[in-house]
Short mmCIF file of C-alpha atoms in Angstrom, two decimals:
data_model
loop_
_atom_site.label_atom_id
_atom_site.label_comp_id
_atom_site.label_asym_id
_atom_site.label_seq_id
_atom_site.Cartn_x
_atom_site.Cartn_y
_atom_site.Cartn_z
CA LEU A 1 -16.19 12.53 18.65
CA ALA A 2 -19.40 13.68 20.29
CA PRO A 3 -20.30 16.23 17.56
CA ILE A 4 -20.18 13.57 14.82
CA SER A 5 -20.97 10.42 16.82
CA ASN A 6 -24.40 9.89 15.22
CA ILE A 7 -22.95 10.14 11.71
CA TRP A 8 -19.98 7.92 12.62
CA ASP A 9 -22.20 5.26 14.23
CA THR A 10 -24.55 5.26 11.22
CA LEU A 11 -21.61 4.93 8.82
CA LEU A 12 -20.21 1.96 10.74
CA LYS A 13 -23.62 0.29 10.99
CA ASN A 14 -24.10 0.63 7.23
CA CYS A 15 -20.59 -0.70 6.52
CA ARG A 16 -21.21 -3.78 8.68
CA GLU A 17 -24.71 -4.55 7.41
CA ASN A 18 -24.68 -3.62 3.72
CA TYR A 19 -21.37 -4.92 2.42
CA LYS A 20 -20.21 -8.50 2.00
CA PRO A 21 -16.41 -8.44 2.14
CA GLY A 22 -14.21 -10.61 -0.04
CA SER A 23 -11.87 -13.40 1.06
CA TYR A 24 -8.97 -11.15 2.08
CA LEU A 25 -9.22 -8.58 4.87
CA THR A 26 -6.64 -6.36 6.51
CA ILE A 27 -6.60 -4.56 9.85
CA ASP A 28 -4.43 -1.47 10.21
CA GLU A 29 -4.40 1.89 11.92
CA GLN A 30 -5.00 5.26 10.30
CA LEU A 31 -4.07 8.60 11.86
CA VAL A 32 -6.67 11.16 10.79
CA GLY A 33 -5.02 14.57 10.99
CA PHE A 34 -6.45 16.74 13.77
CA ARG A 35 -4.82 19.58 15.73
CA GLY A 36 -7.78 20.63 17.88
CA ARG A 37 -8.25 19.86 21.54
CA CYS A 38 -9.08 16.24 22.19
CA PRO A 39 -8.13 14.01 25.15
CA PHE A 40 -7.19 11.11 22.86
CA ARG A 41 -5.34 13.04 20.15
CA MET A 42 -2.08 11.26 19.36
CA TYR A 43 1.36 12.29 18.20
CA ILE A 44 3.06 9.82 15.86
CA PRO A 45 6.19 11.38 14.30
CA SER A 46 6.46 8.79 11.52
CA LYS A 47 3.03 9.63 10.03
CA PRO A 48 2.43 12.37 7.41
CA ASN A 49 -0.07 14.06 9.76
CA LYS A 50 1.87 13.89 13.00
CA TYR A 51 -1.08 14.86 15.23
CA GLY A 52 -4.49 13.28 14.96
CA ILE A 53 -7.05 10.71 15.99
CA LYS A 54 -6.09 7.07 15.57
CA ILE A 55 -8.70 4.85 13.96
CA VAL A 56 -8.17 1.10 13.65
CA MET A 57 -9.96 -0.24 10.57
CA CYS A 58 -10.82 -3.60 9.08
CA CYS A 59 -10.92 -3.27 5.29
CA ASP A 60 -11.50 -5.51 2.29
CA SER A 61 -8.09 -5.88 0.63
CA GLY A 62 -9.54 -6.12 -2.87
CA THR A 63 -11.91 -3.16 -2.87
CA LYS A 64 -10.34 -1.07 -0.04
CA TYR A 65 -13.86 -0.79 1.43
CA MET A 66 -14.06 -0.31 5.21
CA VAL A 67 -15.84 -3.23 6.87
CA ASP A 68 -15.60 -1.95 10.46
CA ALA A 69 -13.60 0.53 12.54
CA LYS A 70 -12.86 1.51 16.14
CA THR A 71 -11.43 4.76 17.44
CA TYR A 72 -8.42 4.46 19.74
CA LEU A 73 -9.46 6.42 22.82
CA GLY A 74 -6.22 6.00 24.77
CA LYS A 75 -4.99 3.75 27.55
CA GLY A 76 -7.59 2.57 30.00
CA THR A 77 -10.42 2.45 27.45
CA TYR A 78 -10.06 -1.27 26.82
CA PRO A 79 -9.77 -4.16 29.33
CA PRO A 80 -6.48 -3.94 31.30
CA ASN A 81 -5.74 -7.68 31.03
CA ILE A 82 -5.68 -7.64 27.22
CA ALA A 83 -3.24 -5.94 24.83
CA ALA A 84 -4.64 -3.08 22.75
CA GLY A 85 -3.88 -4.85 19.47
CA THR A 86 -5.63 -8.01 20.62
CA PHE A 87 -8.65 -6.02 21.77
CA PHE A 88 -9.02 -4.22 18.44
CA VAL A 89 -8.63 -7.37 16.33
CA LYS A 90 -11.20 -9.28 18.39
CA GLU A 91 -13.66 -6.38 18.19
CA LEU A 92 -13.20 -5.76 14.46
CA ILE A 93 -13.60 -9.36 13.31
CA GLN A 94 -16.95 -9.92 15.04
CA THR A 95 -18.95 -9.49 11.81
CA VAL A 96 -16.75 -11.93 9.83
CA LYS A 97 -15.74 -14.37 12.56
CA GLY A 98 -15.89 -18.01 11.45
CA SER A 99 -16.28 -17.15 7.76
CA ASN A 100 -12.89 -18.62 6.66
CA ARG A 101 -11.47 -15.31 5.47
CA ASN A 102 -7.76 -14.49 5.34
CA LEU A 103 -6.84 -11.70 7.77
CA THR A 104 -3.60 -9.73 7.40
CA ILE A 105 -2.32 -7.54 10.24
CA ASP A 106 0.86 -5.56 10.91
CA ASN A 107 3.32 -5.74 13.80
CA TRP A 108 1.23 -3.57 16.19
CA PHE A 109 -1.22 -6.48 16.44
CA THR A 110 1.36 -9.27 16.81
CA SER A 111 0.57 -9.99 20.46
CA ILE A 112 -2.28 -12.21 19.28
#
């Protein structure tokens, strides 16, 4: 992500600071199709784009607007004593923590 890291970081900063999400949020993963060389490119046969970069996003359920996102960089890029799903949920809810919003997640995050 080095070539676009400045743009990506600015986008996320603007999403966090300039949008007030509604009462219902969802966290889910998105596989952005990519076939180039990348150490954290994933292969998920059940997705339409089978190869790509996995991005975990927190979105407003009503408007589909992205509130925050984290790129999955592979094993070993999050604390070893915490499950990946738990790590991503805790990171993504920082901007809305304690605001009494309803959060919906899928089975990848069920270790929480």
